[in-house]
mmCIF file of C-alpha atoms and ligand atoms in Angstrom:
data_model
loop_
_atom_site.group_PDB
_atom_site.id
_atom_site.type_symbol
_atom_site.label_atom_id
_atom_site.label_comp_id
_atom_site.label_asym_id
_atom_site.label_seq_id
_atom_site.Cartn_x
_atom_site.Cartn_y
_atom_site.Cartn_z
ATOM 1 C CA UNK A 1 -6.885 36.119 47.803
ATOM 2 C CA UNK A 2 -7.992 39.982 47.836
ATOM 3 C CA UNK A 3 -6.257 42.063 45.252
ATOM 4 C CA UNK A 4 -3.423 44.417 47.182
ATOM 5 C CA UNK A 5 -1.658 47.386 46.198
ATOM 6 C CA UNK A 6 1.112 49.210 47.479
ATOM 7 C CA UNK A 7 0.960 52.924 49.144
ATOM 8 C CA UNK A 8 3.893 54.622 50.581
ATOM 9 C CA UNK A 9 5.449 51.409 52.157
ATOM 10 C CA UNK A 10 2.851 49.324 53.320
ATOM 11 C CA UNK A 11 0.609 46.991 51.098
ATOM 12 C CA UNK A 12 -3.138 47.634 51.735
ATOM 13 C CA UNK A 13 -6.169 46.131 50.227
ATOM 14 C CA UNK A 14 -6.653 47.530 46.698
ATOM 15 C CA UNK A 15 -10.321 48.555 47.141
ATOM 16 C CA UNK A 16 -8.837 50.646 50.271
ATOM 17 C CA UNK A 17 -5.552 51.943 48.902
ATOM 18 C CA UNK A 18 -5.889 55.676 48.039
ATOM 19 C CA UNK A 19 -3.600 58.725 47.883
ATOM 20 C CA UNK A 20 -4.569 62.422 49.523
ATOM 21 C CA UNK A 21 -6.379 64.752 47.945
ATOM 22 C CA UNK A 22 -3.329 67.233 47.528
ATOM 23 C CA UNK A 23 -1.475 64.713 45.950
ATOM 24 C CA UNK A 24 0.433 66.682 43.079
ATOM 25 C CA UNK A 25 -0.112 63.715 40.959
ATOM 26 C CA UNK A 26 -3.609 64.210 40.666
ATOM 27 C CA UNK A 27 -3.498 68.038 40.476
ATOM 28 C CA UNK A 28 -0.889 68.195 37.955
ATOM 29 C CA UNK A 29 0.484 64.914 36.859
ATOM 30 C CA UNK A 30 3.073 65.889 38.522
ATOM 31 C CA UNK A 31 4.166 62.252 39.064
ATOM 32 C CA UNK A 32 6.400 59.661 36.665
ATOM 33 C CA UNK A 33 5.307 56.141 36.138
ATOM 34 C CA UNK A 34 6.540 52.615 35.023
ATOM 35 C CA UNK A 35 4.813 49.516 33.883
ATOM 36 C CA UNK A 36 6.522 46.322 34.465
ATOM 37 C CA UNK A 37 5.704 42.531 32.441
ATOM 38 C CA UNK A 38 6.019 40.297 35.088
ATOM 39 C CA UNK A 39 6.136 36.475 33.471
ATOM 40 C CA UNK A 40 6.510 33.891 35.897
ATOM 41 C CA UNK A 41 6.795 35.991 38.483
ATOM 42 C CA UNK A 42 10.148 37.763 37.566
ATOM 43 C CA UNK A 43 10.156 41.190 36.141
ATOM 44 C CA UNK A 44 11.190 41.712 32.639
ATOM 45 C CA UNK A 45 13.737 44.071 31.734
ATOM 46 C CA UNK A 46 13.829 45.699 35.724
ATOM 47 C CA UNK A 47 17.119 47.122 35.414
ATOM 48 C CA UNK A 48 16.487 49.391 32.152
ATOM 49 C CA UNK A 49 13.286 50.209 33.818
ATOM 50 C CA UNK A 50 15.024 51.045 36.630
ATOM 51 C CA UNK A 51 17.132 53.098 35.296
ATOM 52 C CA UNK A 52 14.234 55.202 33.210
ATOM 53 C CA UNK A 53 12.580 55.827 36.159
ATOM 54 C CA UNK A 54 15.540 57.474 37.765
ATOM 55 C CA UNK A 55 16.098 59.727 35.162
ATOM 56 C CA UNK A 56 12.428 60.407 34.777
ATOM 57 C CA UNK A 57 12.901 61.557 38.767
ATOM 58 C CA UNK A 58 15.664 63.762 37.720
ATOM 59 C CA UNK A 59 14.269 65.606 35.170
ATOM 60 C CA UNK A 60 11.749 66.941 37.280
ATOM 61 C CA UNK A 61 13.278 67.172 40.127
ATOM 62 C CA UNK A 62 11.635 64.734 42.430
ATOM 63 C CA UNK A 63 13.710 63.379 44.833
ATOM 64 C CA UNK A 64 13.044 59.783 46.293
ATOM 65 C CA UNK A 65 15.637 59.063 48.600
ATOM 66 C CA UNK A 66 14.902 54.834 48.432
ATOM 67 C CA UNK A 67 17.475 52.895 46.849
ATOM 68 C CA UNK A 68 17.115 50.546 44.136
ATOM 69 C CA UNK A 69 18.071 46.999 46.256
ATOM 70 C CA UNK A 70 14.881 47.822 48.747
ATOM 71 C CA UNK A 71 12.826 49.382 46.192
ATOM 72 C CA UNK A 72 12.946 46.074 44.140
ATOM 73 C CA UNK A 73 11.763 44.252 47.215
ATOM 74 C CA UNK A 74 9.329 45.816 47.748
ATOM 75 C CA UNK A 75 8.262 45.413 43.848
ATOM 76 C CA UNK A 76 8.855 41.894 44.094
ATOM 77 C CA UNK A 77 6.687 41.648 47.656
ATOM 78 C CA UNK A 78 4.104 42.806 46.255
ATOM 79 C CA UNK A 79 4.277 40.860 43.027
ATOM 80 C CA UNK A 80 4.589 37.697 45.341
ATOM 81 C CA UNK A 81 1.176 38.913 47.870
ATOM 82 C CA UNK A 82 -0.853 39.481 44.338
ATOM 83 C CA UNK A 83 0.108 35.811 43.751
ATOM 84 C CA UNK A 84 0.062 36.481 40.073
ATOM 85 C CA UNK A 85 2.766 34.628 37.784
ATOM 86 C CA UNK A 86 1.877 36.643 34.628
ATOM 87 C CA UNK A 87 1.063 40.385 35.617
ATOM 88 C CA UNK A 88 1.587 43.759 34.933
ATOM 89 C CA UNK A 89 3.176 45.839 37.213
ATOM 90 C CA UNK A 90 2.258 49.770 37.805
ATOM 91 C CA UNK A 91 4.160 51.918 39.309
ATOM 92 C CA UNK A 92 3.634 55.558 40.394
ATOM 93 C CA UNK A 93 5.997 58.065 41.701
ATOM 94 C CA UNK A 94 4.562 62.208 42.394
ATOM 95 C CA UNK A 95 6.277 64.646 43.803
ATOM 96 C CA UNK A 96 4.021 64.429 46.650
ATOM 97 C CA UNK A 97 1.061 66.143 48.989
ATOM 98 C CA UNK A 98 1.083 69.737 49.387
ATOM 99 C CA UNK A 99 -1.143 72.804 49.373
ATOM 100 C CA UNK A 100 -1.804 73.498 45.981
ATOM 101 C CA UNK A 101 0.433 75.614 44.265
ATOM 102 C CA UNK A 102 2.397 74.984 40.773
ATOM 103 C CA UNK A 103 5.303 75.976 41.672
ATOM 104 C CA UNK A 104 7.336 72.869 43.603
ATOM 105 C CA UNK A 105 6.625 73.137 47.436
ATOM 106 C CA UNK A 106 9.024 74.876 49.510
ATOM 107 C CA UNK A 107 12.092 72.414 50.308
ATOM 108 C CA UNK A 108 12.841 74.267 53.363
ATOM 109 C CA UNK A 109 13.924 71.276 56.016
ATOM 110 C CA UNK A 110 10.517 71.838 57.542
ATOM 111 C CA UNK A 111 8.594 71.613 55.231
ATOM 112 C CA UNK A 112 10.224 68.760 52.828
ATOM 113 C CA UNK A 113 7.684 66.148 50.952
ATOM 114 C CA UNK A 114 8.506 63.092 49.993
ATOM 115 C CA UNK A 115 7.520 61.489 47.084
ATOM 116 C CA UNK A 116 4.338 59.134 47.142
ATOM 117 C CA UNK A 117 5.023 55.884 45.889
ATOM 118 C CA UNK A 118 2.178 53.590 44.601
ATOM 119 C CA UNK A 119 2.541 50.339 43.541
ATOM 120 C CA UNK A 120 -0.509 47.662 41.915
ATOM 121 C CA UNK A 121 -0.352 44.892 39.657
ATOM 122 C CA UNK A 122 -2.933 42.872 37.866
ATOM 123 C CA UNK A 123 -3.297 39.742 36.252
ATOM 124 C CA UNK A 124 -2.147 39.921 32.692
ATOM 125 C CA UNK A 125 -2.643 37.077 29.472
ATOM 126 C CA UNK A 126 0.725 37.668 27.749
ATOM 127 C CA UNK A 127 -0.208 33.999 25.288
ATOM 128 C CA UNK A 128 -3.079 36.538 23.669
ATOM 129 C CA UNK A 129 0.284 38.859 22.325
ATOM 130 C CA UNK A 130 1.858 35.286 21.179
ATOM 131 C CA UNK A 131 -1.103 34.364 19.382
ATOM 132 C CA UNK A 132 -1.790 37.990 17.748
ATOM 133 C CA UNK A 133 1.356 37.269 15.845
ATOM 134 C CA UNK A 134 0.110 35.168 13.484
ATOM 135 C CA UNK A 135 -3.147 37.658 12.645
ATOM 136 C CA UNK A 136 -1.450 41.112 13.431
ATOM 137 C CA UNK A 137 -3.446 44.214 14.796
ATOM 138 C CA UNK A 138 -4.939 47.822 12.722
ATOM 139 C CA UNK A 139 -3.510 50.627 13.731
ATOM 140 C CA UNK A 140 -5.402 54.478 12.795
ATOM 141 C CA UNK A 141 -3.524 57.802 12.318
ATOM 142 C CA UNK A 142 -4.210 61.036 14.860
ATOM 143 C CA UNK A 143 -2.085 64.243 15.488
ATOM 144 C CA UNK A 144 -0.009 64.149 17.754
ATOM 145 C CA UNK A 145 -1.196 67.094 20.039
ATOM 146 C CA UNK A 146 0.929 65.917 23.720
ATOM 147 C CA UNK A 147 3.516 68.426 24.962
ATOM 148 C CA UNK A 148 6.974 69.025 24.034
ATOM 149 C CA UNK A 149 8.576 66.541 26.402
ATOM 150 C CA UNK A 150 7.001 63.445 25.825
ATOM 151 C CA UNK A 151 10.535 61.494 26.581
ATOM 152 C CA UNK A 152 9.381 61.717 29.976
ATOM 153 C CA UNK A 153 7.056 58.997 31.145
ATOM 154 C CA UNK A 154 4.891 61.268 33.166
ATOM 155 C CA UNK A 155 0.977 60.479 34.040
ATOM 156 C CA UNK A 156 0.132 63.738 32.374
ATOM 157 C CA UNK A 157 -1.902 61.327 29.423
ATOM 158 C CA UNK A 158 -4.775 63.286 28.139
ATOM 159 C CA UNK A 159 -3.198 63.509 24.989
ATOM 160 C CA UNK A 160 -2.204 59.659 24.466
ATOM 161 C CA UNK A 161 -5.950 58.702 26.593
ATOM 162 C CA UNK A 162 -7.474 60.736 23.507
ATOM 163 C CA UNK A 163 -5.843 59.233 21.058
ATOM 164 C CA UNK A 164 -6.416 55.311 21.757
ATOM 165 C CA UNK A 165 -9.623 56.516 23.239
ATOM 166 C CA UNK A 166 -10.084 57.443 19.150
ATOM 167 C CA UNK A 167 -8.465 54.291 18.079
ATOM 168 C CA UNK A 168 -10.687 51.724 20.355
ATOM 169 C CA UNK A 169 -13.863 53.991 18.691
ATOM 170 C CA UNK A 170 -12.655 52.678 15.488
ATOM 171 C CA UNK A 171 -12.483 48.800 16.475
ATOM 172 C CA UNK A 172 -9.023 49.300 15.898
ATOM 173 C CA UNK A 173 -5.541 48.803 18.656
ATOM 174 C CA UNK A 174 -3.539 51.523 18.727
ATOM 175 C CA UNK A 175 -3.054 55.103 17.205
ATOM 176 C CA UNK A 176 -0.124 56.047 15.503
ATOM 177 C CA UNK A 177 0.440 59.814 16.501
ATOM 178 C CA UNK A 178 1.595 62.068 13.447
ATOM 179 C CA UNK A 179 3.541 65.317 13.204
ATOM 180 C CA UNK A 180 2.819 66.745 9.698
ATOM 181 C CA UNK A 181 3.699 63.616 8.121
ATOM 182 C CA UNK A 182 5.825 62.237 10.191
ATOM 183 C CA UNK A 183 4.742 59.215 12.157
ATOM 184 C CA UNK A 184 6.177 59.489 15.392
ATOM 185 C CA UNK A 185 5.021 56.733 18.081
ATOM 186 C CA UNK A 186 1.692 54.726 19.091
ATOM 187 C CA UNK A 187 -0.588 55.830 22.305
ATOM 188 C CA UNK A 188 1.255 53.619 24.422
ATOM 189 C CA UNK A 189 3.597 51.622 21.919
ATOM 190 C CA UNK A 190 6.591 52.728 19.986
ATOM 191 C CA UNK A 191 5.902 52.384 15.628
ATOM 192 C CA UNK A 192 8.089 50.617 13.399
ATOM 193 C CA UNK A 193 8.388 49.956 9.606
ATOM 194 C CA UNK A 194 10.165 47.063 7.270
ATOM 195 C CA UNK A 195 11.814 48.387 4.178
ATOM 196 C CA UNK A 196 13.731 45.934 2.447
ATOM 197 C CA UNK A 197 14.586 43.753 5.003
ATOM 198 C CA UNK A 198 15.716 46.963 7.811
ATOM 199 C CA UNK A 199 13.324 48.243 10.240
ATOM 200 C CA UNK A 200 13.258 51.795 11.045
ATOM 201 C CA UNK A 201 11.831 53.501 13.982
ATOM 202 C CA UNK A 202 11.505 57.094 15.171
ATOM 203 C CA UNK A 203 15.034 58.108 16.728
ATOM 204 C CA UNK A 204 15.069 58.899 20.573
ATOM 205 C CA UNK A 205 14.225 62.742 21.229
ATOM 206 C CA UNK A 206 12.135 64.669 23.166
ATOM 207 C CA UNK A 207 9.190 63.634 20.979
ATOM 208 C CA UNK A 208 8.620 59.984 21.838
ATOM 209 C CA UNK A 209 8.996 57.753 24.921
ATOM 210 C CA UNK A 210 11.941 55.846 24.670
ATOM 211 C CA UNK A 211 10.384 52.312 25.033
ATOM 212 C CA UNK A 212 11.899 49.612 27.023
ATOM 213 C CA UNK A 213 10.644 46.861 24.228
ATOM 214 C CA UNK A 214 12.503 49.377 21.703
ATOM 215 C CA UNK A 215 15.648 49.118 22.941
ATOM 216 C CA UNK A 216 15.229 45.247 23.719
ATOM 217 C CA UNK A 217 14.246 44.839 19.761
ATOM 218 C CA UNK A 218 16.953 47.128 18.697
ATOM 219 C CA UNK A 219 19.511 44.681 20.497
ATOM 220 C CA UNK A 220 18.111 41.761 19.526
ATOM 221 C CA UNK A 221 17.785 42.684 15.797
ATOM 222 C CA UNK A 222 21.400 44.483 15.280
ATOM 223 C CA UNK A 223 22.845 40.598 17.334
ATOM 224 C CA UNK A 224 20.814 38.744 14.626
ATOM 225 C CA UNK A 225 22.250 41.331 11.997
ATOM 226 C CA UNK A 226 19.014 42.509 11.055
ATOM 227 C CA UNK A 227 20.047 46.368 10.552
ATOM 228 C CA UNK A 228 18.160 48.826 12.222
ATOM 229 C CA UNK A 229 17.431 52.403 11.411
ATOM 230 C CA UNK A 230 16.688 55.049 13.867
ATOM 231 C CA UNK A 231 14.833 58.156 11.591
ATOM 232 C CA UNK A 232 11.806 59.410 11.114
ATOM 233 C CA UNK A 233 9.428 57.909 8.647
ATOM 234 C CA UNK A 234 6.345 59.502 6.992
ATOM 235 C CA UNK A 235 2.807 58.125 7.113
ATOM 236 C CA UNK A 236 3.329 57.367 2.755
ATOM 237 C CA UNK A 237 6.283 55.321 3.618
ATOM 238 C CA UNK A 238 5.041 53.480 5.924
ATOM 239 C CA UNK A 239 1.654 52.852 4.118
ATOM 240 C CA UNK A 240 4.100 51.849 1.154
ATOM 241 C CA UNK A 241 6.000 49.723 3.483
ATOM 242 C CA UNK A 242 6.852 46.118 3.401
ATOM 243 C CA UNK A 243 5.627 45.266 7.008
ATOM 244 C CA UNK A 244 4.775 47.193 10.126
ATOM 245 C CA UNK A 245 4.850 46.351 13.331
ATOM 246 C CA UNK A 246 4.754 48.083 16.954
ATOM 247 C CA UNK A 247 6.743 47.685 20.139
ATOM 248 C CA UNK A 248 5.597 47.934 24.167
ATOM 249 C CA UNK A 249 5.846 46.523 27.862
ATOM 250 C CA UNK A 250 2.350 45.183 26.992
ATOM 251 C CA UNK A 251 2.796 44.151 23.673
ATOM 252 C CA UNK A 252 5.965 43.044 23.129
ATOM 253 C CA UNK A 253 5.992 43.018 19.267
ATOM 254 C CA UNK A 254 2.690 43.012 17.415
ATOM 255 C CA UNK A 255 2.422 43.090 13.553
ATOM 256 C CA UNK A 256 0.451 45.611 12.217
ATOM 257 C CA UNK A 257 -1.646 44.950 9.080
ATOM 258 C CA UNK A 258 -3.251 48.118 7.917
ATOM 259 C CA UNK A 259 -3.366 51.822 8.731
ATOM 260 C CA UNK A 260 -6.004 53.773 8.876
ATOM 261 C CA UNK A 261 -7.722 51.675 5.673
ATOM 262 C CA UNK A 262 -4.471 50.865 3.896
ATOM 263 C CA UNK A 263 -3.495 47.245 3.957
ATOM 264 C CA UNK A 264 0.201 47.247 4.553
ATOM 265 C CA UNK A 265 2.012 44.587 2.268
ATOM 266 C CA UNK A 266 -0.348 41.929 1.649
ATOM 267 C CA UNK A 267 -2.286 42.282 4.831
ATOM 268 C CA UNK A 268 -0.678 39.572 6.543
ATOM 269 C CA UNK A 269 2.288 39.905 9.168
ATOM 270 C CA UNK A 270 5.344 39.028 7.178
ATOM 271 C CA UNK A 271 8.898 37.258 7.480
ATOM 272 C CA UNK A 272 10.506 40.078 9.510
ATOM 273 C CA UNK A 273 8.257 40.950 11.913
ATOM 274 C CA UNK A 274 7.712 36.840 12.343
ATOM 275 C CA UNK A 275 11.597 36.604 12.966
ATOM 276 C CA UNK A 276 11.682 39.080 15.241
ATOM 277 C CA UNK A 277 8.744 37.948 16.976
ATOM 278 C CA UNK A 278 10.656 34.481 17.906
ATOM 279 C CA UNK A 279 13.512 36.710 18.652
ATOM 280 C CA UNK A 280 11.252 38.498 21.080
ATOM 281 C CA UNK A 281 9.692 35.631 22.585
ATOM 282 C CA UNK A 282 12.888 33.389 23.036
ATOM 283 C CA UNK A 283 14.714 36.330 25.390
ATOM 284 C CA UNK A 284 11.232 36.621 27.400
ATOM 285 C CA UNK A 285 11.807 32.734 27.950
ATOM 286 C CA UNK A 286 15.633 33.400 28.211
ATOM 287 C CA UNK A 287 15.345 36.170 31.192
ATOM 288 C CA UNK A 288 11.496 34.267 32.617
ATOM 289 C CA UNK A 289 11.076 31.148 31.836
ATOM 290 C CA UNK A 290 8.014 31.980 30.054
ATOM 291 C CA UNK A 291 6.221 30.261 27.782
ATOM 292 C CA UNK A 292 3.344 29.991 25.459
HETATM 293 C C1 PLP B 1 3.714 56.881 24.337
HETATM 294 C C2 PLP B 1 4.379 55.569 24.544
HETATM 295 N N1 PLP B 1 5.272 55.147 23.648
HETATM 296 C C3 PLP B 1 5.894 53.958 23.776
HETATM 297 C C4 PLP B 1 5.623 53.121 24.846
HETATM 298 C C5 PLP B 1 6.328 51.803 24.966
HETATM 299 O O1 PLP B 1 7.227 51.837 26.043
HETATM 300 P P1 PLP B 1 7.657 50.498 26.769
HETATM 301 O O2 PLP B 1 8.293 49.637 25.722
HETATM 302 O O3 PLP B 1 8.635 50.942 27.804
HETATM 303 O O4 PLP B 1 6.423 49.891 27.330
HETATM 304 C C6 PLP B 1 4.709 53.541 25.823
HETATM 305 C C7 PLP B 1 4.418 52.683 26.970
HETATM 306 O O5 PLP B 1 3.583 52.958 27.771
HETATM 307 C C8 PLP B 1 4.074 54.792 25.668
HETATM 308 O O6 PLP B 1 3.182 55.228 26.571
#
């Protein structure tokens, strides 16, 4: 079965699926994105996704006049074509094609663009995150040199590319971005802590993404009373922290065992991040079917 992708409203053969060349995402990143787990063939977590994406639309001003009931049709169409049960969906959504100018284009009625809308998904092995919780991941430390409003999920990712580009260099997974001393997220995954039996994370801001696997763990932690603080933590504490572990679409919860070369705890994944790994893993089956 060729690999397809989505552009614009009709599903095309990947190798052929391309955008124009005044495509304001490509100038400017002037585009928002999503990435989607898709276990089974269902979509994890659509609706909060959903609803990110919308606001990620509205803070820049990009309006994309499809509704949400079609829109996940189309998702799911395309999910169905790839005939992938465990994927990862992409999504793509600029502000559209138009002579190149940074200022938005004129949205005299003549002259409106829409919004180009790219879809693709590919074949994903979510069992590898299963099994990585029982030998956890290294994480190294980099500044944190994105712009000011990295709460919006836009494709403007030099700063993040850098970063894990930096991290992969040093046969390590992620890169936990630092202000001063403040550890703020990963590259592409949110950075948590274990003090004590509470887990803290970075709060929401304009200075991290707010991840969809955040707010899942934050739920599922506070219902199994684990208690859950939003602050920010520096790079000492969390060197001198019990556990560490990080959040994302891709990697749902992943222990992290040292930073930079500091073991964290005894340089296994501990009890915490192991209970909230089931935790994790039992409302993918609950909402999928899924399983290891
Ligand atoms: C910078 C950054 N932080 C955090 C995340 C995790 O977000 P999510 O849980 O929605 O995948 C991502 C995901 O791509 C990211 O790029």
């Amino acid at each position: 079965m060729p690999q397809l992708a989505y552009v614009n409203g009709r599903i095309v053969r990947h190798a052929d699926a391309s955008l124009h060349v005044e495509d304001r995402g490509t100038q400017f990143a002037d585009a928002v994105y999503e990435v989607c787990a898709v276990l089974n063939g269902r979509i994890l977590d659509w609706g909060p996704h959903l609803v990110r994406l919308r606001r990620n639309l509205a803070e820049l001003a990009i309006h994309w006049p499809m509704e949400d009931g079609p829109f996940g049709l189309q998702a799911r169409r395309l999910i169905a074509a790839n005939g992938h049960a465990d994927c990862l969906l992409y999504i793509q959504i600029s502000r559209g094609v138009a002579r190149r100018d940074h200022a938005f284009p004129d949205a005299a009625p003549a002259s409106v663009v829409m919004p180009s809308v790219v879809m693709t998904v590919r074949r994903f092995d979510f069992a590898q995150r299963v099994r990585q919780l029982d030998t956890g991941i290294r994480v190294i430390t980099a500044p944190d040199n994105r712009w000011g409003r990295v709460d919006i999920k836009t494709t403007g990712l030099l700063g993040n590319v850098l970063a894990k580009q930096a991290a992969r260099t040093a046969g390590a997974f992620e890169a936990w971005l630092l202000a001063g001393e403040v550890v703020r997220e990963g590259s592409s995954t949110n950075a948590w802590i274990v003090r004590d039996g509470r887990i803290i994370t970075h709060p929401k801001g304009s200075s991290i993404l707010p991840g969809i696997a955040r707010d899942s763990l934050i739920r599922l932690a506070s219902a199994a009373q684990i208690v859950v603080e939003e602050r920010p933590f520096t790079l000492a504490e969390a060197i001198g922290a019990d556990e560490a572990f990080l959040t994302s679409t891709t990697a749902p919860i992943l222990p992290v065992v040292a930073i930079d070369d500091h073991r964290i705890g005894n340089g296994r994944p501990g009890p915490v991040t192991a209970r909230l790994g089931e935790l994790v893993w039992a409302e993918v089956a609950r909402q999928t079917g899924w399983r290891a």
